[in-house]
Short mmCIF file of C-alpha atoms in Angstrom, two decimals:
data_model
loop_
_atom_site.label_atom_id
_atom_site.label_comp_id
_atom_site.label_asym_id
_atom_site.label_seq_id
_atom_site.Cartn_x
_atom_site.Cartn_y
_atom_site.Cartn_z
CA UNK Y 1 35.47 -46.71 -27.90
CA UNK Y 2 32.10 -45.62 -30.04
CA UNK Y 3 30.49 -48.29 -28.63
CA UNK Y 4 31.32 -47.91 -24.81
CA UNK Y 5 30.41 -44.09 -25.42
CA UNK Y 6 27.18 -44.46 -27.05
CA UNK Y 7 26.46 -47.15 -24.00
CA UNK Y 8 26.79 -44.69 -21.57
CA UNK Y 9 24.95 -41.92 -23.31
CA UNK Y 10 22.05 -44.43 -23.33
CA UNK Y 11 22.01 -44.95 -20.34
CA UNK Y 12 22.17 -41.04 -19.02
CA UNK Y 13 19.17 -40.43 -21.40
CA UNK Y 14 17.52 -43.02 -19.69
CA UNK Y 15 18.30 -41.31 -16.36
CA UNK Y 16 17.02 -37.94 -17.07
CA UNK Y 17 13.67 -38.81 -18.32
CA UNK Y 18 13.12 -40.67 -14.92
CA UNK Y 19 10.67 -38.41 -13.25
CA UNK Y 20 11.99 -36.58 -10.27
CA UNK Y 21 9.78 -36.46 -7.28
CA UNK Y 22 8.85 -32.36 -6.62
CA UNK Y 23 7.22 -31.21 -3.52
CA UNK Y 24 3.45 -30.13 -4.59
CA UNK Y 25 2.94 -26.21 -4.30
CA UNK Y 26 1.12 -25.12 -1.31
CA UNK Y 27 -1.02 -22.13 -1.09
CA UNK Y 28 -1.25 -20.26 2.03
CA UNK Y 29 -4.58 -20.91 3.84
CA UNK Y 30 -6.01 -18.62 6.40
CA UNK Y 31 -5.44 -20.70 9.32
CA UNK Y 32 -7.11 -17.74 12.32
CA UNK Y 33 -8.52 -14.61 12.39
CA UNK Y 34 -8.55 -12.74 15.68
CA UNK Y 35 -10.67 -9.55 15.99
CA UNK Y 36 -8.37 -6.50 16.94
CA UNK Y 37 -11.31 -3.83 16.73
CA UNK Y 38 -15.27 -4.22 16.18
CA UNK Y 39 -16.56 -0.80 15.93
CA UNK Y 40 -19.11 1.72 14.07
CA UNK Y 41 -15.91 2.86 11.87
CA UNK Y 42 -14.04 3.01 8.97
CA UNK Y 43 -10.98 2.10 8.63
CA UNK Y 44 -8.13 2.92 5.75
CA UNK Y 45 -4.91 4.13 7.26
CA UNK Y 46 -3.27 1.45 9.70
CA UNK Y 47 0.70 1.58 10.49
CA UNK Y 48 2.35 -1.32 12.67
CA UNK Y 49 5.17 -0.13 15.48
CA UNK Y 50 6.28 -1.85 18.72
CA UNK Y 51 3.68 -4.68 18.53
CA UNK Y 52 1.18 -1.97 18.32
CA UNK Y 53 -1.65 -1.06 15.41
CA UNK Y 54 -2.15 2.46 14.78
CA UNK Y 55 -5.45 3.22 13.19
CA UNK Y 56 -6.70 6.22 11.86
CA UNK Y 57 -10.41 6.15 10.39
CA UNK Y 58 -13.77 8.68 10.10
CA UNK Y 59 -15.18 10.43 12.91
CA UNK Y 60 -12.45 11.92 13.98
CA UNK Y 61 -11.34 9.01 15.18
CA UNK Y 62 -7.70 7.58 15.63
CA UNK Y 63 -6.20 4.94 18.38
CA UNK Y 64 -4.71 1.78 18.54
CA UNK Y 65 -4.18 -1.41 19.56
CA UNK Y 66 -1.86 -3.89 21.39
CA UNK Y 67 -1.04 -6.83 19.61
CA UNK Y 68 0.42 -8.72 22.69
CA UNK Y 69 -2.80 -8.09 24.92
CA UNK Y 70 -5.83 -6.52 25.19
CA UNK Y 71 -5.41 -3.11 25.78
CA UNK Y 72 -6.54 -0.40 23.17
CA UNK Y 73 -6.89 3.60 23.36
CA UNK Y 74 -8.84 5.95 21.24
CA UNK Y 75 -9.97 9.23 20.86
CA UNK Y 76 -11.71 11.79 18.83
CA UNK Y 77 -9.66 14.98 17.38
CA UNK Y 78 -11.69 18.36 18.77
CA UNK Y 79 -11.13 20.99 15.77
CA UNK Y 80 -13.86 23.62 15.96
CA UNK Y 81 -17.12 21.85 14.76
CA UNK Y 82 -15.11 19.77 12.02
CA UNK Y 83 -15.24 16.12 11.54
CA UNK Y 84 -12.34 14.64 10.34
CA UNK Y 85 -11.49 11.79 8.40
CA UNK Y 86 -7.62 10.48 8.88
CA UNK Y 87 -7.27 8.20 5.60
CA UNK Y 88 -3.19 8.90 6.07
CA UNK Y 89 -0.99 7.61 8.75
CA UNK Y 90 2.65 6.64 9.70
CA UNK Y 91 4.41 5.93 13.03
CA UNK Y 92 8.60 6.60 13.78
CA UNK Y 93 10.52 5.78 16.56
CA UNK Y 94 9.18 8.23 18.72
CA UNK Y 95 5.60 9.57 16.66
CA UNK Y 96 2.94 8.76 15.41
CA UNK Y 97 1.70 10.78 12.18
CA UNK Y 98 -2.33 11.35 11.16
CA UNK Y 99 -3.20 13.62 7.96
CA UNK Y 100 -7.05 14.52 7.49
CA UNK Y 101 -8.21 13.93 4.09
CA UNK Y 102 -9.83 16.77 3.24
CA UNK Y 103 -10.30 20.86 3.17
CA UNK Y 104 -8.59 21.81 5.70
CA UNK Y 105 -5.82 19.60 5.53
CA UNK Y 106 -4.27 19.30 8.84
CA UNK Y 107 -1.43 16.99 10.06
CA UNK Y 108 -1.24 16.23 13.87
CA UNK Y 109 1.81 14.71 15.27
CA UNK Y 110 1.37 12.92 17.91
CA UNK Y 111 3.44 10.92 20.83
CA UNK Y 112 3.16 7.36 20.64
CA UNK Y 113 0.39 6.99 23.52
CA UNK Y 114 -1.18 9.37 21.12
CA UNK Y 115 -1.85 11.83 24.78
CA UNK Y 116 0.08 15.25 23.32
CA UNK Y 117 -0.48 16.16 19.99
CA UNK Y 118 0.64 19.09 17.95
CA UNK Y 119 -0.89 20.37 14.36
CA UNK Y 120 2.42 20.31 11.79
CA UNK Y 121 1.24 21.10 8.76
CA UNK Y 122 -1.92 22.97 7.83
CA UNK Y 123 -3.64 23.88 4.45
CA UNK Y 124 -6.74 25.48 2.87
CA UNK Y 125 -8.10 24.73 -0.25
CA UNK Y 126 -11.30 23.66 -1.83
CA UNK Y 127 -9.23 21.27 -3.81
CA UNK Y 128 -7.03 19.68 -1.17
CA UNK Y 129 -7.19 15.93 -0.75
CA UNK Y 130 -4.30 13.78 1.03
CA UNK Y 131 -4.38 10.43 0.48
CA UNK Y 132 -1.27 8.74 1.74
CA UNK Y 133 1.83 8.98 3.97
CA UNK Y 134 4.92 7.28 5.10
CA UNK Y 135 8.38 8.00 6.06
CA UNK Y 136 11.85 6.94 5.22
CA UNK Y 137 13.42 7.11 8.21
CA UNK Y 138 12.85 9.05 11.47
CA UNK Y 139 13.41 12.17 10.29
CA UNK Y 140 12.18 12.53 6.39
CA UNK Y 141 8.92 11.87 5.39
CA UNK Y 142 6.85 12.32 2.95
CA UNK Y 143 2.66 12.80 2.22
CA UNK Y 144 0.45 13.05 -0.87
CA UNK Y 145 -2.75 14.39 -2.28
CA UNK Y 146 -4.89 15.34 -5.46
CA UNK Y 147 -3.45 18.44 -7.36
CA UNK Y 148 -4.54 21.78 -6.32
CA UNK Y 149 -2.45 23.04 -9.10
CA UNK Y 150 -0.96 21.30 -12.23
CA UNK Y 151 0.76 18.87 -10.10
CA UNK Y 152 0.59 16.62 -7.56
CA UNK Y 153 0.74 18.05 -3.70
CA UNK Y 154 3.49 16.80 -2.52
CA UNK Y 155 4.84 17.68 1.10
CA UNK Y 156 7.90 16.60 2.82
CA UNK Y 157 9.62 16.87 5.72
CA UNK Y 158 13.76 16.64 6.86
CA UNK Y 159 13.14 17.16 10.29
CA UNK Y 160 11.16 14.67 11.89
CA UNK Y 161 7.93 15.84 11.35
CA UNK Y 162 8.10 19.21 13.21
CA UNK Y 163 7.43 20.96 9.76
CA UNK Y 164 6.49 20.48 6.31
CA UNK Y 165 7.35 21.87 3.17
CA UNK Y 166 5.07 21.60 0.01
CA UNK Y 167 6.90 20.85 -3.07
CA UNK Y 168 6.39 23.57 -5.59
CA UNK Y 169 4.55 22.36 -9.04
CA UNK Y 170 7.68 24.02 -10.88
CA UNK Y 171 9.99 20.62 -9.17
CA UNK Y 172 7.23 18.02 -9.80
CA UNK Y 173 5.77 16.49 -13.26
CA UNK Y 174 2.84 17.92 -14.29
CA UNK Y 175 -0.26 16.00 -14.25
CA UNK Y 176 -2.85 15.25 -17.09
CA UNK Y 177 -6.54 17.29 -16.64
CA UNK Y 178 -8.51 14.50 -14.52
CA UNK Y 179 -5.55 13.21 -12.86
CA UNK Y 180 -6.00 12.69 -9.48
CA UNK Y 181 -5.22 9.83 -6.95
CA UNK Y 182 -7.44 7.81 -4.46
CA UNK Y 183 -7.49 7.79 -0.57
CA UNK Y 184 -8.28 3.71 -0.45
CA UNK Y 185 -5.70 2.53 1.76
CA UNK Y 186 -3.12 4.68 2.72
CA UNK Y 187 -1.00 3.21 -0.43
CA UNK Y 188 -1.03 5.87 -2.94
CA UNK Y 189 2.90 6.69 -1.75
CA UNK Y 190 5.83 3.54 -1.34
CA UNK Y 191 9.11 4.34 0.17
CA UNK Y 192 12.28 1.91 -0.66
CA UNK Y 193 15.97 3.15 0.30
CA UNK Y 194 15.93 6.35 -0.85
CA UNK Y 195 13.31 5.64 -3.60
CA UNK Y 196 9.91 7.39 -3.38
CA UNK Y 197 6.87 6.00 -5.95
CA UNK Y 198 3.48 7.95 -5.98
CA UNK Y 199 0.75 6.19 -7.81
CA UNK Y 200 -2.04 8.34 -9.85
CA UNK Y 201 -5.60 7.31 -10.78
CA UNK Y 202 -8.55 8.88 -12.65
CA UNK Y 203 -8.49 10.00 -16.70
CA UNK Y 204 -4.75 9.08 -16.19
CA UNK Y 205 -3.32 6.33 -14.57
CA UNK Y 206 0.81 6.74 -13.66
CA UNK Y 207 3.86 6.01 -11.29
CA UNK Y 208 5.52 9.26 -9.92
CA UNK Y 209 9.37 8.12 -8.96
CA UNK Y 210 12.04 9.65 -7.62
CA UNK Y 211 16.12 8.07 -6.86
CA UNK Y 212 17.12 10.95 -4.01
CA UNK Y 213 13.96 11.20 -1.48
CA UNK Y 214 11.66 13.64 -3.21
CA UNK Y 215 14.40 16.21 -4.46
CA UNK Y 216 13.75 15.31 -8.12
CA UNK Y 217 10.71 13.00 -10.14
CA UNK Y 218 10.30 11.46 -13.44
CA UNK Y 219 6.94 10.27 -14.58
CA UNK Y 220 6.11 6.40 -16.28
CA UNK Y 221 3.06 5.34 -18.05
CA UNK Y 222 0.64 2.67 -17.25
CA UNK Y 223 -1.39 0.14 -18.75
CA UNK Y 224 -3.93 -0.01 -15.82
CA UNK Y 225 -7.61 0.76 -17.06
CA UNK Y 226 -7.73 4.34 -16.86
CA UNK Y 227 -9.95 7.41 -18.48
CA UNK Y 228 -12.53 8.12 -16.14
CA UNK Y 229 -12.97 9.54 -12.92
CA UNK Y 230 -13.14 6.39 -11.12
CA UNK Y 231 -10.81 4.19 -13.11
CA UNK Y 232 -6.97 3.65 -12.14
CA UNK Y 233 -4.62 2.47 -9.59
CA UNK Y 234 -5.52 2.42 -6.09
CA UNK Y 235 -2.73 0.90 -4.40
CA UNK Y 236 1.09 0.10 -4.70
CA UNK Y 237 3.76 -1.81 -3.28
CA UNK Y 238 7.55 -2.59 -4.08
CA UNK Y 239 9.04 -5.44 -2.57
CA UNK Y 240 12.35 -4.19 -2.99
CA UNK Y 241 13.68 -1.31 -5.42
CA UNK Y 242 13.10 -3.00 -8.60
CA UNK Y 243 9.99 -5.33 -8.11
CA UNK Y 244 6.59 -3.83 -7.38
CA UNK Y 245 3.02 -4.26 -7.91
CA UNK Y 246 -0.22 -1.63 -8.89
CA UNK Y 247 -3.74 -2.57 -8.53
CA UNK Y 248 -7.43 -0.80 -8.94
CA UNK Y 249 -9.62 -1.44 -11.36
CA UNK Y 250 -13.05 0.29 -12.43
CA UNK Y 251 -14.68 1.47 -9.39
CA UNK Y 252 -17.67 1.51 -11.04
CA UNK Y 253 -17.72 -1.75 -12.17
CA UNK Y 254 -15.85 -3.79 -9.38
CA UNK Y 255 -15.82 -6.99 -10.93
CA UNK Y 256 -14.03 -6.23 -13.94
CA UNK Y 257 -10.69 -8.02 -13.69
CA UNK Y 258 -8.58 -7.24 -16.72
CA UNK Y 259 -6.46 -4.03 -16.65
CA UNK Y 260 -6.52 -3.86 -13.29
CA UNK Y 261 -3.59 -5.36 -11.73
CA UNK Y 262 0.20 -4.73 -13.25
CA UNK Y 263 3.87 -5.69 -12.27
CA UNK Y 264 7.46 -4.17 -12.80
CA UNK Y 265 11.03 -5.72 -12.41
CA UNK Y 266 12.65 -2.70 -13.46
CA UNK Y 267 12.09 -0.30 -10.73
CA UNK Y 268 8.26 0.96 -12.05
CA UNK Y 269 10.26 2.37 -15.75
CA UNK Y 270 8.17 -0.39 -17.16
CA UNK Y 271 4.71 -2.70 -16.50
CA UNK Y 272 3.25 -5.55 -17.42
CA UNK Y 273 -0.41 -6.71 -17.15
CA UNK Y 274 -1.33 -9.45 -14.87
CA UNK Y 275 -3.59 -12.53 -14.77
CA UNK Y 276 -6.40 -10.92 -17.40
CA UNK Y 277 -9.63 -11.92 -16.63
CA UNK Y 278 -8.81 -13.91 -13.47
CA UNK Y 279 -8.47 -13.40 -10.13
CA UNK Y 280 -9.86 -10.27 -8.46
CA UNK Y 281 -11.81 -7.34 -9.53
CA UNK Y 282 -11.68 -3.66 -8.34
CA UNK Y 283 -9.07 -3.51 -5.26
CA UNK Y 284 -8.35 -0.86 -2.66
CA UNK Y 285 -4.79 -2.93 -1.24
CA UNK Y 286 -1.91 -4.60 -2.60
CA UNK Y 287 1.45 -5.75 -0.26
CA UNK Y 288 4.18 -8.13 -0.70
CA UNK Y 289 4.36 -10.91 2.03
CA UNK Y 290 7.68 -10.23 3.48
CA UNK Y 291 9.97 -12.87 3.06
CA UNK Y 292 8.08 -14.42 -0.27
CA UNK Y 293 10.89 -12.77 -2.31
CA UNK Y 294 8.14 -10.56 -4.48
CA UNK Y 295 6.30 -14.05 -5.41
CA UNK Y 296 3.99 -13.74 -2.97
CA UNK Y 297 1.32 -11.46 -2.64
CA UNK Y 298 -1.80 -10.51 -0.78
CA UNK Y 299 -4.74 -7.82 -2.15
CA UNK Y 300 -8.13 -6.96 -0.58
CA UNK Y 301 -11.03 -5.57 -2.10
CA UNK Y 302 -14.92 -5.97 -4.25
CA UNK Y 303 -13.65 -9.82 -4.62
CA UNK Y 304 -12.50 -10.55 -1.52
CA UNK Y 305 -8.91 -11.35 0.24
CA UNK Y 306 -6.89 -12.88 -2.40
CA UNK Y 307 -3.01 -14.13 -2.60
CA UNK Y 308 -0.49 -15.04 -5.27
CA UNK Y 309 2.70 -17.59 -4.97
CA UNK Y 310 4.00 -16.73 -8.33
CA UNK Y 311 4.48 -12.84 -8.76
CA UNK Y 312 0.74 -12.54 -9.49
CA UNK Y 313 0.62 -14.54 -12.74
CA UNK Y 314 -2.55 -16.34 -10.64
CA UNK Y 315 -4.67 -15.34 -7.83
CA UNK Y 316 -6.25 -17.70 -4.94
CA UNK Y 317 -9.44 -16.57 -2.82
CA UNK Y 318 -8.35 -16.55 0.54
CA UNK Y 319 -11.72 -15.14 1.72
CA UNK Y 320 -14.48 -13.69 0.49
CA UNK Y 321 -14.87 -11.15 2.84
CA UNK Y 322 -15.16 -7.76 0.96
CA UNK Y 323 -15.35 -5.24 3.73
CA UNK Y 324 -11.69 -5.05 4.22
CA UNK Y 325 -9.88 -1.72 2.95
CA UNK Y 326 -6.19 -2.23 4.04
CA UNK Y 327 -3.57 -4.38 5.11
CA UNK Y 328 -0.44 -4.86 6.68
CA UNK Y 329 1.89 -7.28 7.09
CA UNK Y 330 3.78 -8.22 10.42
CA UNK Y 331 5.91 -11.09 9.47
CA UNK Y 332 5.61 -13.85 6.67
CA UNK Y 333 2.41 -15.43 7.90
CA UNK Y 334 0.59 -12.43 10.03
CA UNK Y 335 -1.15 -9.68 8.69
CA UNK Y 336 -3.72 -6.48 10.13
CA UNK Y 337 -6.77 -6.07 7.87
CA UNK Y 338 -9.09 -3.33 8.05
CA UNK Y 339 -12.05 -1.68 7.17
CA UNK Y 340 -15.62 -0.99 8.01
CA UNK Y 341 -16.23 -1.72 11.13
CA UNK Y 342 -13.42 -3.65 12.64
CA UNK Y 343 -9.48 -4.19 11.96
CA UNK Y 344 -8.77 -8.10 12.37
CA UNK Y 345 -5.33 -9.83 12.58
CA UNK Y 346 -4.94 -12.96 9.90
CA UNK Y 347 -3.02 -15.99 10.21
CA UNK Y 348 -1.75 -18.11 7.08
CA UNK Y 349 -0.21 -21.32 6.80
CA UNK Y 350 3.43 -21.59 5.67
#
């Protein structure tokens, strides 16, 4: 009996250490790149709705464009003599949303041809700064700038959009002197459920969160390079409610890349540093490819277009073009870059 048992342990030890045959990892390849928009602009706010790009950018400037032909409309905000700059946007089933970055902060809703517009929200302040929008659903919403207080602005709205409310500083965490937040890609603010994260940058670096759509916040600590004015996170995403990436860097020094890219599996409580000293430097855009299951990963910025397979332990170059500010993803293989000058739609390989 020993003997006919040790035979056939033998010879399942001899089976297991038989290599088996894996499939080699792929890495998504850029595969086409079609030119949306090539233009005297800048770009930073896009939102994607009914096959349609809606692009807000400097000059007063927003539009967009059809992703199923070639038709495209645009036009220039008249406000007195002002020249805006929309670095905020979101669309809903029926609106489309652009918030001007600076003093005076105004936010025009507008119908989806983007023909009637109405101004929603309005304020004055040498301080004011928005930086990023979205919405959960149709009707609640949510924006969010630099403090012109000892908090964060923060307005919402419950209504669609027909009015705003600015959360009061007494409701919100207060922020660290130098705290601030950066208007890079209209990804300062990530909406999951009824989750809300808001993402801070400057001499302090830290996730905003809050369970029940803005009614209440907590505050978590980073270990993203932070301290000076130009240091921090510049972009978010969550793939889900637990999972999410930050990314930014040292704007001053854009090819620094340690301390500059961080992931959490617990909801944003806690983060971990990611691939130190590889991969990309100082970046303005993170997103999850839909689909990838919060492995994969695409970021734009100083280094270029660059994607992860593996949760952002390692980075690939998928270009090297550095003038893109933002991106959006359409499905698992399309995405809508933009930036200065022109807003291109990119292809990758399975």
């Amino acid at each position: 009996m020993k003997k006919t048992l040790v035979f056939w342990l033998l010879i399942l030890s001899i089976i297991s250490c038989k290599s088996v045959p894996t499939e080699p990892v792929r890495i998504p390849k850029i595969i086409q790149l079609d030119t949306l928009v090539s233009d005297q602009i800048s770009v930073r706010a896009v939102s994607i709705s009914n096959n349609k790009v809606y692009y807000g950018g400097n000059q007063s400037r927003v539009g967009y464009k059809s992703l199923q032909d070639a038709s495209k409309f645009e036009r220039k905000i008249q406000y007195d003599s002002l020249v805006f700059e929309f670095r905020s946007s979101a669309v809903t089933a029926n609106h489309a949303f652009f918030l001007t970055v600076g003093n005076p902060a105004i936010l025009y809703r507008f119908s989806k041809d983007l023909i009637s517009k109405e101004i929603v929200y309005t304020e004055k302040n040498e301080k004011v700064f928005y930086d990023s929008m979205q919405f959960w659903n149709d009707q609640e919403g949510i924006a969010m700038g630099d403090p012109t207080e000892n908090c964060l602005s923060v307005i919402i709205t419950r209504d669609g959009g027909k009015s705003w409310t600015k959360i009061p500083c007494k409701n919100l965490p207060q922020i660290v002197e130098g705290e601030a937040a950066f208007a890079a890609s209209n990804t300062n603010v990530i909406v999951r459920g009824n989750f809300a994260w808001i993402v801070s940058g400057g001499k302090k670096s830290r996730v905003f969160y809050s369970s029940d759509k803005g009614a209440t916040w907590k505050v978590y600590e980073t270990p993203i390079v932070q301290g000076k004015a130009m240091t921090g996170i510049f972009s978010a995403d969550f793939y889900d409610e637990q999972i999410g990436i930050v990314v930014g860097g040292d704007y001053e020094n854009q090819q620094q890349n340690f301390g500059n890219k961080a992931i959490t599996t617990d909801g944003g409580k806690t983060w971990k540093l990611i691939a130190e000293q590889s991969g990309f430097g100082y970046a303005s855009c993170v997103q999850f490819v839909p689909g990838g299951k919060g492995n994969k990963i695409v970021s734009v910025g100083a280094s270029g277009v660059f994607i992860s397979i593996d949760k952002g332990t390692s980075w690939s170059q998928l270009s090297g073009d550095s003038s893109f500010y933002t991106l959006r993803f359409l499905n698992s293989t399309t995405a809508v870059l933009a930036g200065k000058n022109k807003i291109v739609r990119m292809t990758l390989s399975e």
